[in-house]
Amino acid sequence: MPRPDRPAAAPPGRRIPWDRTVRSAVAITAALLGAHALAGAAGVPVAVAGAVCSVNGDHSGPVRERAVRFAAILVGGSAGLLLGRTAPTPGRGQALCMVLAALAAAVVGFARPADQLFGLKLMVLTAIGMGMGAGPTSVRTVALYGLGCVPMGLLLVLARLRGRPAAGTTDRPARAVRSGPARRDAVLRLPLCVGTAAVLAELLRPEHAFWLPLTAALAFRPADPSVLRRVGDRVAGTVLGVLGAALAARTLSGWTLVLLAVLVGAVLPGATDRSYALHTALASVVVLVLAVPGPPSDGRVIAARLVDTLLACGVAVAVGHPWRRRPAAH
């Protein structure tokens, strides 16, 4: 079963998904340049977050299904930013916001992949919105996120006007948690996981409290039976991505660093098809270089990101693995 943030694997013999690779490069570059032109450097981080989210939800299926996924990303991410901006300062309010976002994601996220994407972006952008502190207003933040999503939306419109839907991985139904007890169990575990991570962040690192619950939201899936493998991939990918971003920041500067992030973002679709660890590594480079405050070459930033990742993944395992229901013996 493909994950909502990972389209089905490419057919044998198709090594590079060129259609998605081109769209990714165009979308991220256009979002970056457009945000810089309209809002200056301060507007780039949120716009890039929107572009990366829209790229992560892209796939090679029919235009209509891609449009549904895009709408889920746009609406879910915007709602998450609005929720996150209601609690811009560390404290109980931020932990409560993350619990509410996770609860909403758990309630709606067991049907189509688009519903899961809505819930995932709701949680992720809630964390990012909180991490912006007393920065731009809620309306401006949502507008910048939408601006980052615009290039992918225009590409969808262009594909629709051309009238030639791409052949490939269709939007398969997600695994549903149908039984009452199993669904209630999943609805409880996701908010517990993300809420625990948010409380830990407030206690240990209130000045950068968003990364820990954000990582927990990405590492834990109520309907995914491979919690341990996903957590291992998340840890390995984040370590590689943080170290790669730090190395890039030490050797590159200015627009060359931005160019690197755009190029890395362009290969995200192919990486997503092959390995969650590789996808995490590349996405971490883009996020740390363009969308997260604080220089990634700072040793304290590197250490904080790695420690938070380990803590968040530990929470995901502690909450998700022991509670998993085992089939009854016959």
PDB file of C-alpha atoms in Angstrom, residues 91-200:
ATOM      1  CA  GLY A  91       3.622  26.829  26.537  1.00  0.00           C
ATOM      2  CA  ARG A  92       0.574  24.675  27.054  1.00  0.00           C
ATOM      3  CA  GLY A  93      -1.171  26.324  24.119  1.00  0.00           C
ATOM      4  CA  GLN A  94       1.305  24.851  21.630  1.00  0.00           C
ATOM      5  CA  ALA A  95       0.991  21.343  23.055  1.00  0.00           C
ATOM      6  CA  LEU A  96      -2.802  21.663  22.914  1.00  0.00           C
ATOM      7  CA  CYS A  97      -2.662  22.832  19.279  1.00  0.00           C
ATOM      8  CA  MET A  98      -0.578  19.795  18.300  1.00  0.00           C
ATOM      9  CA  VAL A  99      -2.960  17.437  20.102  1.00  0.00           C
ATOM     10  CA  LEU A 100      -5.959  19.006  18.334  1.00  0.00           C
ATOM     11  CA  ALA A 101      -4.227  18.770  14.945  1.00  0.00           C
ATOM     12  CA  ALA A 102      -3.304  15.118  15.553  1.00  0.00           C
ATOM     13  CA  LEU A 103      -6.821  14.283  16.725  1.00  0.00           C
ATOM     14  CA  ALA A 104      -8.331  15.845  13.604  1.00  0.00           C
ATOM     15  CA  ALA A 105      -5.815  14.021  11.413  1.00  0.00           C
ATOM     16  CA  ALA A 106      -6.626  10.702  13.093  1.00  0.00           C
ATOM     17  CA  VAL A 107     -10.379  11.174  12.706  1.00  0.00           C
ATOM     18  CA  VAL A 108     -10.334  12.037   8.991  1.00  0.00           C
ATOM     19  CA  GLY A 109      -7.248  10.160   7.837  1.00  0.00           C
ATOM     20  CA  PHE A 110      -8.463   6.604   7.313  1.00  0.00           C
ATOM     21  CA  ALA A 111     -10.161   6.753   3.937  1.00  0.00           C
ATOM     22  CA  ARG A 112      -8.526   7.979   0.732  1.00  0.00           C
ATOM     23  CA  PRO A 113      -4.858   8.927   0.418  1.00  0.00           C
ATOM     24  CA  ALA A 114      -6.055  12.516  -0.061  1.00  0.00           C
ATOM     25  CA  ASP A 115      -7.667  12.407   3.398  1.00  0.00           C
ATOM     26  CA  GLN A 116      -4.410  11.152   4.872  1.00  0.00           C
ATOM     27  CA  LEU A 117      -2.542  13.940   3.100  1.00  0.00           C
ATOM     28  CA  PHE A 118      -4.944  16.481   4.584  1.00  0.00           C
ATOM     29  CA  GLY A 119      -4.284  15.166   8.081  1.00  0.00           C
ATOM     30  CA  LEU A 120      -0.534  14.935   7.594  1.00  0.00           C
ATOM     31  CA  LYS A 121      -0.187  18.496   6.290  1.00  0.00           C
ATOM     32  CA  LEU A 122      -2.494  19.737   9.045  1.00  0.00           C
ATOM     33  CA  MET A 123      -0.089  18.354  11.670  1.00  0.00           C
ATOM     34  CA  VAL A 124       3.135  19.339   9.910  1.00  0.00           C
ATOM     35  CA  LEU A 125       2.085  22.924   9.188  1.00  0.00           C
ATOM     36  CA  THR A 126       0.686  23.353  12.694  1.00  0.00           C
ATOM     37  CA  ALA A 127       4.171  22.606  14.004  1.00  0.00           C
ATOM     38  CA  ILE A 128       5.802  24.919  11.459  1.00  0.00           C
ATOM     39  CA  GLY A 129       3.326  27.699  12.256  1.00  0.00           C
ATOM     40  CA  MET A 130       4.188  27.433  15.951  1.00  0.00           C
ATOM     41  CA  GLY A 131       7.898  27.466  15.163  1.00  0.00           C
ATOM     42  CA  MET A 132       7.630  30.852  13.444  1.00  0.00           C
ATOM     43  CA  GLY A 133       7.180  32.609  16.791  1.00  0.00           C
ATOM     44  CA  ALA A 134       5.783  36.128  16.716  1.00  0.00           C
ATOM     45  CA  GLY A 135       6.577  36.486  13.025  1.00  0.00           C
ATOM     46  CA  PRO A 136       4.162  37.273  10.189  1.00  0.00           C
ATOM     47  CA  THR A 137       0.402  37.447  10.762  1.00  0.00           C
ATOM     48  CA  SER A 138      -1.807  34.407  10.212  1.00  0.00           C
ATOM     49  CA  VAL A 139      -3.273  35.825   6.999  1.00  0.00           C
ATOM     50  CA  ARG A 140       0.150  36.637   5.569  1.00  0.00           C
ATOM     51  CA  THR A 141       1.476  33.214   6.538  1.00  0.00           C
ATOM     52  CA  VAL A 142      -1.367  31.385   4.811  1.00  0.00           C
ATOM     53  CA  ALA A 143      -0.999  33.626   1.756  1.00  0.00           C
ATOM     54  CA  LEU A 144       2.708  32.781   1.505  1.00  0.00           C
ATOM     55  CA  TYR A 145       1.970  29.061   1.854  1.00  0.00           C
ATOM     56  CA  GLY A 146      -0.624  29.349  -0.891  1.00  0.00           C
ATOM     57  CA  LEU A 147       1.888  31.236  -3.029  1.00  0.00           C
ATOM     58  CA  GLY A 148       4.272  28.293  -2.677  1.00  0.00           C
ATOM     59  CA  CYS A 149       1.526  25.914  -3.814  1.00  0.00           C
ATOM     60  CA  VAL A 150       0.512  28.055  -6.797  1.00  0.00           C
ATOM     61  CA  PRO A 151       3.139  26.735  -9.272  1.00  0.00           C
ATOM     62  CA  MET A 152       1.983  23.136  -8.837  1.00  0.00           C
ATOM     63  CA  GLY A 153      -1.624  24.288  -9.166  1.00  0.00           C
ATOM     64  CA  LEU A 154      -0.797  26.035 -12.439  1.00  0.00           C
ATOM     65  CA  LEU A 155       0.925  22.900 -13.701  1.00  0.00           C
ATOM     66  CA  LEU A 156      -2.249  20.936 -12.937  1.00  0.00           C
ATOM     67  CA  VAL A 157      -4.348  23.475 -14.845  1.00  0.00           C
ATOM     68  CA  LEU A 158      -1.954  23.254 -17.795  1.00  0.00           C
ATOM     69  CA  ALA A 159      -2.162  19.465 -17.767  1.00  0.00           C
ATOM     70  CA  ARG A 160      -5.950  19.653 -17.704  1.00  0.00           C
ATOM     71  CA  LEU A 161      -6.038  22.080 -20.639  1.00  0.00           C
ATOM     72  CA  ARG A 162      -3.758  19.806 -22.627  1.00  0.00           C
ATOM     73  CA  GLY A 163      -6.296  17.041 -22.018  1.00  0.00           C
ATOM     74  CA  ARG A 164      -3.749  14.226 -21.820  1.00  0.00           C
ATOM     75  CA  PRO A 165      -3.835  12.623 -18.356  1.00  0.00           C
ATOM     76  CA  ALA A 166      -0.585  10.940 -17.496  1.00  0.00           C
ATOM     77  CA  ALA A 167      -0.463   7.190 -17.378  1.00  0.00           C
ATOM     78  CA  GLY A 168       1.017   5.528 -14.202  1.00  0.00           C
ATOM     79  CA  THR A 169       0.329   5.006 -10.467  1.00  0.00           C
ATOM     80  CA  THR A 170      -3.242   5.678  -9.782  1.00  0.00           C
ATOM     81  CA  ASP A 171      -4.569   6.959  -6.503  1.00  0.00           C
ATOM     82  CA  ARG A 172      -5.212   3.600  -4.860  1.00  0.00           C
ATOM     83  CA  PRO A 173      -7.532   3.374  -1.842  1.00  0.00           C
ATOM     84  CA  ALA A 174      -5.665   3.588   1.418  1.00  0.00           C
ATOM     85  CA  ARG A 175      -5.855   0.877   4.019  1.00  0.00           C
ATOM     86  CA  ALA A 176      -8.849   1.743   6.164  1.00  0.00           C
ATOM     87  CA  VAL A 177      -9.195   1.074   9.859  1.00  0.00           C
ATOM     88  CA  ARG A 178     -12.782  -0.145   9.683  1.00  0.00           C
ATOM     89  CA  SER A 179     -13.487  -1.881  12.973  1.00  0.00           C
ATOM     90  CA  GLY A 180     -14.700   0.271  15.852  1.00  0.00           C
ATOM     91  CA  PRO A 181     -12.083  -0.816  18.449  1.00  0.00           C
ATOM     92  CA  ALA A 182      -9.177  -0.618  15.988  1.00  0.00           C
ATOM     93  CA  ARG A 183     -10.198   2.819  14.805  1.00  0.00           C
ATOM     94  CA  ARG A 184     -10.681   4.110  18.338  1.00  0.00           C
ATOM     95  CA  ASP A 185      -7.260   2.740  19.201  1.00  0.00           C
ATOM     96  CA  ALA A 186      -5.672   4.580  16.264  1.00  0.00           C
ATOM     97  CA  VAL A 187      -7.546   7.811  17.017  1.00  0.00           C
ATOM     98  CA  LEU A 188      -6.153   7.734  20.551  1.00  0.00           C
ATOM     99  CA  ARG A 189      -2.577   6.790  19.680  1.00  0.00           C
ATOM    100  CA  LEU A 190      -1.797   9.535  17.174  1.00  0.00           C
ATOM    101  CA  PRO A 191      -2.746  12.484  19.441  1.00  0.00           C
ATOM    102  CA  LEU A 192      -0.983  10.746  22.339  1.00  0.00           C
ATOM    103  CA  CYS A 193       2.192  10.366  20.275  1.00  0.00           C
ATOM    104  CA  VAL A 194       2.249  13.927  18.940  1.00  0.00           C
ATOM    105  CA  GLY A 195       1.086  15.424  22.233  1.00  0.00           C
ATOM    106  CA  THR A 196       3.819  13.627  24.167  1.00  0.00           C
ATOM    107  CA  ALA A 197       6.419  14.920  21.712  1.00  0.00           C
ATOM    108  CA  ALA A 198       5.029  18.466  22.039  1.00  0.00           C
ATOM    109  CA  VAL A 199       5.203  18.330  25.846  1.00  0.00           C
ATOM    110  CA  LEU A 200       8.803  17.064  25.689  1.00  0.00           C
TER     111      LEU A 200
END
